[in-house]
Amino acid sequence: MNSTPLLAPSQTTLLRVFIPFAIGYFFSYLYRVVNAVIAPNLVADLGLGPADLGLLTSTYFLTFAAFQLPLGVLLDRFGSRKAEASLLLFAAVGAFIFATADSVPGLIVGRALIGFGVSSCLMAAFTAFVTWFPRERLPLVNGIQVAVGGLGALTGTTPVEAALQITDWRMVFTLLAVLTLGVAAAIYFVVPERRSEGSGATLKEQVRGIGTVYKSPVFWRIAPWSVTSQATFMAIQTLWAGPWLRDVAGYDRMAMAEGLLLIAAAMVAGFALIGALAARLSRSGIKPLYVSVCGMGSFMVIQGLILLHITSLTLPLWILFGFFGSAGVLNYAILSQSFPANLAGRVNTGLNVMVFVVAFGGQWGIGEIINLWPVLPDGRYAPVSYQAGFGVMLGLQVLSVIWFILAGLRIGHKTVP
């Protein structure tokens, strides 16, 4: 189990830890969602179809996921500060390549480097927080961290759409490249160093720690539902929510961007409020896992209602989609508290690699499913194609709930925080 640091750091030190990592995750999420707004520009400039758009955008998730297990070892061995600062340099290069690309392969390379470069932004923060913050504050601190990332999602909606009225998407990504370099410098020079108790372990021992995580029944009870819930939210919110608002609800570009802004705002509120609720209830003896389960269950109900295409309830349902879609993030803190502190990086990245692999497959897969229906005469994708694509993702969550219940009956509940 985690242990509280022997010497409590000052508030100034905690801010030096929290703020740079929070800014890093802000840009990570901005990169993640920005394609939902610039998608019409990419389609117009390069003639992309839905499958191409899904593959291009989801490449971020693939490279992000591919580095998660090595990242866990790097975080526990070298520390969050050095790992994230170094990787953000690749994100900056990727943003510049994306800004200058004039073909689909060029865009894919840029997007891939961005995903690789920001792959540590959340996990590095979570791992550092385990080292610096008391255990009982982790759900709240993690919630605030992802809420700041949600502000990046907000910035990637209406503000980006407004910027596109002044300049083009290429200049937007050039500016992002420059700002990302600044964030990398801030993390390296501002964040203090504090090594975990496992930082002196050999590389072989640290790799073996990945096996320890993946052999845990507690991990495998929680992971499938957490993975399918978060992956569904990412796949839809970062790309397909925008086209849905356009094609099913009939929104124009500005209304679509405003809708995405509300979804992102609801997500920010969800990250902050659900994390705070879990922290408060835990002091009363109610486990954070119960809060996560209620949140992810509510998220599934909202998805079912969205599948019905009740356009009169479009905004309320999508706002709730954003709010409850954030609930699965609680499971990072829950699982971190189920293992020794020196395994924190590998626990978080062990879960994260699965989330992003499924998000990649889900985002691309939804595009392939939508592509099965012919484009309508007015250029819209068929509404029924969204029902099919989103329905597959909901079905995966239903299966994971069944697994969660059966695994809980087998291993019991006492080992889960």
Coordinates of C-alpha atoms in Angstrom, one line a residue:
M1 CA 0.0 0.0 0.0
N2 CA 1.1 3.6 -0.4
S3 CA 2.8 5.4 2.4
T4 CA 2.5 9.1 3.2
P5 CA 5.8 11.0 2.7
L6 CA 7.9 11.2 6.0
L7 CA 8.4 14.9 5.7
A8 CA 5.4 16.9 4.7
P9 CA 6.4 19.3 1.8
S10 CA 5.4 23.0 2.0
Q11 CA 2.4 24.3 0.0
T12 CA 4.8 26.2 -2.3
T13 CA 6.6 22.9 -3.1
L14 CA 3.3 21.2 -3.8
L15 CA 2.4 24.0 -6.2
R16 CA 5.7 23.6 -7.9
V17 CA 4.9 19.9 -8.4
F18 CA 1.2 20.4 -9.4
I19 CA 1.1 23.4 -11.7
P20 CA 3.7 22.4 -14.3
F21 CA 2.3 18.9 -14.6
A22 CA -1.2 20.3 -14.8
I23 CA -0.2 22.6 -17.7
G24 CA 1.4 19.7 -19.5
Y25 CA -1.8 17.8 -19.3
F26 CA -3.7 20.8 -20.4
F27 CA -1.8 20.7 -23.7
S28 CA -2.1 16.9 -23.9
Y29 CA -5.9 17.1 -23.8
L30 CA -5.9 20.1 -26.2
Y31 CA -4.0 18.0 -28.8
R32 CA -6.4 15.1 -28.1
V33 CA -9.6 17.0 -28.9
V34 CA -8.6 19.6 -31.4
N35 CA -9.2 17.4 -34.5
A36 CA -12.9 17.4 -33.6
V37 CA -13.1 21.1 -34.6
I38 CA -10.6 21.1 -37.4
A39 CA -12.0 18.0 -39.0
P40 CA -14.0 19.9 -41.6
N41 CA -10.9 21.8 -42.6
L42 CA -8.9 18.6 -42.9
V43 CA -11.7 17.1 -45.0
A44 CA -11.9 20.1 -47.2
D45 CA -8.1 20.5 -47.7
L46 CA -7.2 16.9 -48.1
G47 CA -10.4 15.1 -49.1
L48 CA -10.5 12.8 -46.1
G49 CA -13.3 10.2 -45.7
P50 CA -14.7 9.1 -42.3
A51 CA -12.3 6.1 -42.2
D52 CA -9.3 8.2 -43.0
L53 CA -10.3 10.8 -40.5
G54 CA -10.8 8.2 -37.8
L55 CA -7.4 6.6 -38.5
L56 CA -5.6 9.9 -38.6
T57 CA -7.1 11.1 -35.3
S58 CA -6.8 7.8 -33.5
T59 CA -3.1 7.5 -34.3
Y60 CA -2.6 9.7 -31.3
F61 CA -4.1 7.0 -29.1
L62 CA -2.0 4.2 -30.8
T63 CA 1.4 5.7 -30.2
F64 CA 0.3 7.0 -26.8
A65 CA -0.7 3.5 -25.8
A66 CA 2.4 1.8 -27.4
F67 CA 4.7 3.7 -25.0
Q68 CA 2.8 3.2 -21.8
L69 CA 4.5 0.1 -20.4
P70 CA 8.1 1.4 -21.1
L71 CA 6.9 4.7 -19.7
G72 CA 5.9 3.0 -16.4
V73 CA 9.4 1.7 -16.0
L74 CA 10.9 5.1 -16.9
L75 CA 8.7 7.0 -14.4
D76 CA 9.6 4.6 -11.5
R77 CA 13.3 4.6 -12.5
F78 CA 14.1 8.2 -13.5
G79 CA 11.2 10.2 -12.1
S80 CA 8.3 12.1 -13.6
R81 CA 10.1 15.4 -14.2
K82 CA 12.8 14.1 -16.5
A83 CA 10.5 11.7 -18.3
E84 CA 7.8 14.1 -19.2
A85 CA 10.1 17.0 -20.1
S86 CA 12.0 14.8 -22.5
L87 CA 8.9 13.4 -24.2
L88 CA 7.3 16.7 -24.7
L89 CA 10.1 17.6 -27.1
F90 CA 8.7 14.9 -29.4
A91 CA 5.2 16.4 -29.1
A92 CA 6.6 19.8 -30.2
V93 CA 8.3 18.2 -33.3
G94 CA 5.1 16.3 -34.1
A95 CA 3.0 19.5 -33.9
F96 CA 5.4 21.2 -36.3
I97 CA 5.3 18.3 -38.8
F98 CA 1.5 18.2 -38.6
A99 CA 1.4 22.0 -39.3
T100 CA 3.5 21.6 -42.4
A101 CA 2.2 18.3 -43.8
D102 CA 0.5 18.3 -47.2
S103 CA -0.5 14.7 -47.3
V104 CA -2.3 12.1 -45.1
P105 CA 0.9 10.2 -44.3
G106 CA 2.5 13.4 -43.2
L107 CA -0.4 14.2 -40.9
I108 CA -0.3 10.7 -39.5
V109 CA 3.4 11.0 -38.7
G110 CA 2.9 14.3 -37.0
R111 CA -0.1 13.0 -35.0
A112 CA 1.8 9.9 -34.1
L113 CA 4.7 11.9 -32.6
I114 CA 2.2 14.1 -30.7
G115 CA 0.6 11.1 -29.1
F116 CA 4.0 9.6 -28.2
G117 CA 5.2 13.0 -26.9
V118 CA 2.3 13.6 -24.6
S119 CA 2.0 10.0 -23.5
S120 CA 3.5 10.8 -20.1
C121 CA 1.5 13.9 -19.2
L122 CA -1.1 12.3 -17.0
M123 CA 0.8 9.3 -15.8
A124 CA 3.9 11.3 -14.8
A125 CA 1.6 13.6 -12.8
F126 CA -0.2 10.7 -11.1
T127 CA 3.1 9.0 -10.3
A128 CA 4.6 12.2 -8.9
F129 CA 1.5 12.9 -6.8
V130 CA 1.8 9.4 -5.2
T131 CA 5.3 10.5 -4.0
W132 CA 4.4 14.0 -2.9
F133 CA 0.8 14.0 -1.6
P134 CA -0.8 12.1 1.3
R135 CA -2.7 9.0 0.2
E136 CA -6.1 10.3 1.3
R137 CA -5.7 13.4 -0.9
L138 CA -5.0 11.4 -4.1
P139 CA -8.6 11.2 -5.5
L140 CA -9.0 14.9 -5.1
V141 CA -5.6 15.9 -6.4
N142 CA -5.9 13.5 -9.4
G143 CA -9.4 14.9 -10.0
I144 CA -8.1 18.5 -10.1
Q145 CA -5.3 17.4 -12.4
V146 CA -7.6 15.9 -15.0
A147 CA -10.0 18.9 -14.6
V148 CA -7.1 21.2 -15.7
G149 CA -6.7 18.9 -18.6
G150 CA -10.3 19.4 -19.3
L151 CA -9.6 23.1 -19.7
G152 CA -7.5 22.0 -22.6
A153 CA -10.5 20.3 -24.0
L154 CA -12.5 23.5 -23.6
T155 CA -9.7 25.4 -25.4
G156 CA -9.9 22.9 -28.2
T157 CA -13.5 23.8 -29.0
T158 CA -14.9 27.3 -29.5
P159 CA -11.6 29.1 -29.0
V160 CA -10.0 27.0 -31.7
E161 CA -13.0 27.6 -34.0
A162 CA -12.6 31.4 -33.3
A163 CA -8.9 31.2 -34.1
L164 CA -9.8 29.5 -37.4
Q165 CA -11.7 32.6 -38.4
I166 CA -8.4 34.6 -38.1
T167 CA -5.8 32.1 -39.3
D168 CA -5.7 28.5 -40.5
W169 CA -5.2 25.1 -38.7
R170 CA -1.6 25.0 -39.8
M171 CA -0.7 28.2 -37.8
V172 CA -2.7 26.9 -34.8
F173 CA -0.4 23.8 -34.7
T174 CA 2.7 25.9 -35.2
L175 CA 1.8 27.9 -32.2
L176 CA 1.1 24.7 -30.2
A177 CA 4.6 23.5 -31.1
V178 CA 6.2 26.6 -29.7
L179 CA 4.1 26.5 -26.5
T180 CA 4.9 22.8 -26.0
L181 CA 8.6 23.5 -25.9
G182 CA 7.9 26.1 -23.2
V183 CA 6.0 23.6 -21.1
A184 CA 8.8 21.0 -21.4
A185 CA 11.3 23.6 -20.1
A186 CA 8.9 24.6 -17.2
I187 CA 8.6 21.0 -16.1
Y188 CA 12.3 20.3 -16.2
F189 CA 13.4 23.5 -14.4
V190 CA 10.5 24.1 -12.0
V191 CA 9.4 20.7 -10.7
P192 CA 11.5 19.5 -7.7
E193 CA 13.1 16.1 -7.7
R194 CA 11.9 13.4 -5.3
R195 CA 12.8 9.8 -6.0
S196 CA 10.5 6.9 -5.0
E197 CA 11.6 4.1 -2.7
G198 CA 11.9 1.8 -5.7
S199 CA 14.1 4.0 -7.9
G200 CA 17.2 2.1 -7.0
A201 CA 15.8 -1.2 -8.3
T202 CA 17.5 -2.8 -11.3
L203 CA 15.9 -2.6 -14.7
K204 CA 15.1 -6.3 -14.6
E205 CA 13.3 -5.9 -11.2
Q206 CA 11.3 -3.0 -12.6
V207 CA 10.3 -4.9 -15.7
R208 CA 9.2 -7.7 -13.4
G209 CA 7.0 -5.2 -11.6
I210 CA 4.8 -4.9 -14.7
G211 CA 4.1 -8.7 -14.3
T212 CA 3.2 -8.1 -10.7
V213 CA 0.6 -5.6 -11.8
Y214 CA -0.8 -7.7 -14.5
K215 CA -1.0 -10.8 -12.4
S216 CA -3.2 -9.1 -9.8
P217 CA -6.8 -10.2 -9.6
V218 CA -7.7 -6.8 -8.1
F219 CA -6.3 -5.1 -11.2
W220 CA -8.2 -7.4 -13.6
R221 CA -11.5 -7.0 -11.8
I222 CA -11.5 -3.2 -12.2
A223 CA -9.5 -2.7 -15.4
P224 CA -12.0 -4.0 -18.1
W225 CA -14.9 -1.7 -17.1
S226 CA -12.6 1.2 -16.5
V227 CA -10.9 0.7 -19.9
T228 CA -14.1 0.4 -22.0
S229 CA -15.7 3.3 -20.2
Q230 CA -12.8 5.7 -20.6
A231 CA -12.0 4.5 -24.1
T232 CA -15.5 5.1 -25.3
F233 CA -15.6 8.6 -23.8
M234 CA -12.2 9.5 -25.5
A235 CA -13.1 8.0 -28.8
I236 CA -16.4 9.8 -29.1
Q237 CA -15.6 13.1 -27.3
T238 CA -12.3 13.7 -29.1
L239 CA -13.7 13.2 -32.6
W240 CA -17.2 11.8 -33.3
A241 CA -19.2 14.0 -31.0
G242 CA -18.7 16.9 -33.3
P243 CA -19.9 15.1 -36.5
W244 CA -22.8 13.6 -34.5
L245 CA -24.0 17.1 -33.6
R246 CA -23.7 18.2 -37.2
D247 CA -25.2 15.1 -38.9
V248 CA -27.9 14.0 -36.3
A249 CA -28.8 17.2 -34.5
G250 CA -28.3 19.4 -37.6
Y251 CA -25.9 21.9 -35.9
D252 CA -23.8 24.3 -38.0
R253 CA -20.1 24.7 -37.4
M254 CA -20.3 27.3 -34.6
A255 CA -23.2 25.6 -32.9
M256 CA -21.2 22.3 -33.1
A257 CA -18.1 24.0 -31.5
E258 CA -20.3 25.5 -28.8
G259 CA -21.8 22.0 -28.1
L260 CA -18.3 20.6 -27.8
L261 CA -17.4 23.4 -25.5
L262 CA -20.3 22.5 -23.2
I263 CA -19.4 18.8 -23.3
A264 CA -15.8 19.7 -22.3
A265 CA -17.0 22.0 -19.5
A266 CA -19.2 19.2 -18.1
M267 CA -16.2 16.9 -18.3
V268 CA -14.1 19.5 -16.3
A269 CA -16.9 19.7 -13.7
G270 CA -17.1 15.9 -13.6
F271 CA -13.4 15.5 -13.0
A272 CA -13.4 18.0 -10.1
L273 CA -16.7 17.2 -8.5
I274 CA -16.5 13.4 -8.7
G275 CA -13.0 13.4 -7.4
A276 CA -14.0 15.7 -4.5
L277 CA -17.0 13.5 -3.8
A278 CA -14.9 10.4 -3.6
A279 CA -12.5 12.1 -1.2
R280 CA -15.3 13.3 1.0
L281 CA -17.2 10.0 1.1
S282 CA -14.0 8.0 1.8
R283 CA -13.7 9.9 5.1
S284 CA -17.1 8.5 5.9
G285 CA -16.1 5.0 5.1
I286 CA -17.5 4.8 1.6
K287 CA -15.0 3.4 -0.9
P288 CA -14.0 5.5 -3.9
L289 CA -14.8 2.4 -6.0
Y290 CA -18.5 2.8 -5.2
V291 CA -18.4 6.3 -6.6
S292 CA -16.6 5.1 -9.7
V293 CA -19.1 2.3 -10.3
C294 CA -22.1 4.7 -9.9
G295 CA -20.5 7.2 -12.3
M296 CA -19.6 4.7 -15.0
G297 CA -23.1 3.1 -14.7
S298 CA -24.7 6.5 -15.2
F299 CA -22.4 7.1 -18.2
M300 CA -23.8 3.9 -19.8
V301 CA -27.4 5.0 -19.3
I302 CA -26.6 8.3 -20.9
Q303 CA -25.1 6.6 -23.9
G304 CA -28.2 4.5 -24.3
L305 CA -30.4 7.6 -24.4
I306 CA -28.1 9.2 -27.0
L307 CA -28.5 6.2 -29.2
L308 CA -32.2 6.9 -29.4
H309 CA -31.5 10.2 -31.2
I310 CA -33.9 12.3 -29.1
T311 CA -32.8 15.6 -30.7
S312 CA -34.9 17.7 -28.3
L313 CA -32.6 16.5 -25.5
T314 CA -29.4 16.9 -27.4
L315 CA -27.6 19.3 -25.2
P316 CA -28.7 17.9 -21.8
L317 CA -27.7 14.4 -22.8
W318 CA -24.3 15.4 -24.2
I319 CA -23.6 17.6 -21.2
L320 CA -24.3 14.5 -19.0
F321 CA -22.2 12.5 -21.3
G322 CA -19.3 14.8 -20.6
F323 CA -19.9 14.8 -16.8
F324 CA -20.3 11.1 -16.2
G325 CA -17.7 10.2 -18.8
S326 CA -15.1 11.4 -16.4
A327 CA -15.9 8.9 -13.7
G328 CA -13.6 6.2 -14.9
V329 CA -10.5 8.3 -14.1
L330 CA -11.1 7.6 -10.4
N331 CA -9.8 4.1 -11.0
Y332 CA -6.2 5.3 -11.4
A333 CA -6.2 6.5 -7.8
I334 CA -8.1 3.4 -6.6
L335 CA -5.6 1.0 -8.2
S336 CA -2.6 3.0 -7.1
Q337 CA -3.7 2.6 -3.5
S338 CA -3.9 -1.2 -4.0
F339 CA -0.2 -1.6 -4.7
P340 CA 3.1 -0.5 -3.1
A341 CA 4.1 3.1 -3.9
N342 CA 7.2 2.1 -5.9
L343 CA 4.8 0.4 -8.4
A344 CA 2.7 3.5 -8.9
G345 CA 4.0 4.3 -12.4
R346 CA 3.6 0.8 -13.7
V347 CA 0.1 0.5 -12.2
N348 CA -1.1 3.7 -13.8
T349 CA 0.6 3.0 -17.2
G350 CA -0.5 -0.6 -17.1
L351 CA -4.1 0.6 -17.0
N352 CA -3.5 3.5 -19.4
V353 CA -2.0 1.3 -22.2
M354 CA -5.3 -0.6 -22.3
V355 CA -7.4 2.5 -22.3
F356 CA -5.6 4.0 -25.2
V357 CA -5.4 0.8 -27.3
V358 CA -9.2 0.4 -27.0
A359 CA -9.7 4.2 -27.6
F360 CA -7.6 3.8 -30.8
G361 CA -9.6 0.8 -31.9
G362 CA -12.9 2.4 -30.9
Q363 CA -12.3 5.7 -32.7
W364 CA -11.0 4.1 -35.9
G365 CA -13.7 1.4 -35.7
I366 CA -16.5 3.9 -35.4
G367 CA -15.2 5.5 -38.5
E368 CA -15.1 2.2 -40.3
I369 CA -18.7 1.4 -39.2
I370 CA -19.9 4.9 -40.3
N371 CA -18.3 4.2 -43.6
L372 CA -20.5 1.2 -44.2
W373 CA -23.4 3.5 -44.9
P374 CA -23.4 5.8 -48.0
V375 CA -22.9 9.5 -47.5
L376 CA -26.2 11.4 -47.7
P377 CA -26.8 13.8 -50.6
D378 CA -26.2 16.8 -48.4
G379 CA -22.8 15.5 -47.3
R380 CA -23.9 14.2 -43.9
Y381 CA -23.1 10.7 -42.6
A382 CA -26.1 8.5 -42.0
P383 CA -27.6 8.9 -38.5
V384 CA -28.1 5.2 -38.2
S385 CA -24.4 4.7 -38.7
Y386 CA -23.7 6.6 -35.5
Q387 CA -26.2 4.3 -33.7
A388 CA -24.3 1.3 -34.9
G389 CA -20.8 2.6 -34.1
F390 CA -21.7 4.0 -30.7
G391 CA -23.8 0.9 -29.9
V392 CA -20.8 -1.4 -30.3
M393 CA -18.9 0.7 -27.7
L394 CA -21.8 0.5 -25.3
G395 CA -22.0 -3.3 -25.8
L396 CA -18.3 -3.6 -24.8
Q397 CA -19.1 -1.8 -21.6
V398 CA -22.0 -4.1 -20.8
L399 CA -19.7 -7.1 -21.2
S400 CA -17.2 -5.5 -18.9
V401 CA -19.9 -4.9 -16.2
I402 CA -20.7 -8.6 -16.3
W403 CA -17.0 -9.4 -15.8
F404 CA -16.8 -6.9 -12.9
I405 CA -19.6 -8.5 -11.1
L406 CA -18.4 -12.1 -11.6
A407 CA -14.8 -11.2 -10.6
G408 CA -16.1 -9.4 -7.5
L409 CA -17.9 -12.6 -6.5
R410 CA -14.7 -14.6 -6.9
I411 CA -12.1 -12.4 -5.2
G412 CA -14.3 -10.4 -2.8
H413 CA -14.3 -6.7 -2.1
K414 CA -12.0 -6.2 0.9
T415 CA -8.8 -5.7 -1.1
V416 CA -10.1 -2.7 -3.1
P417 CA -9.9 0.8 -1.6

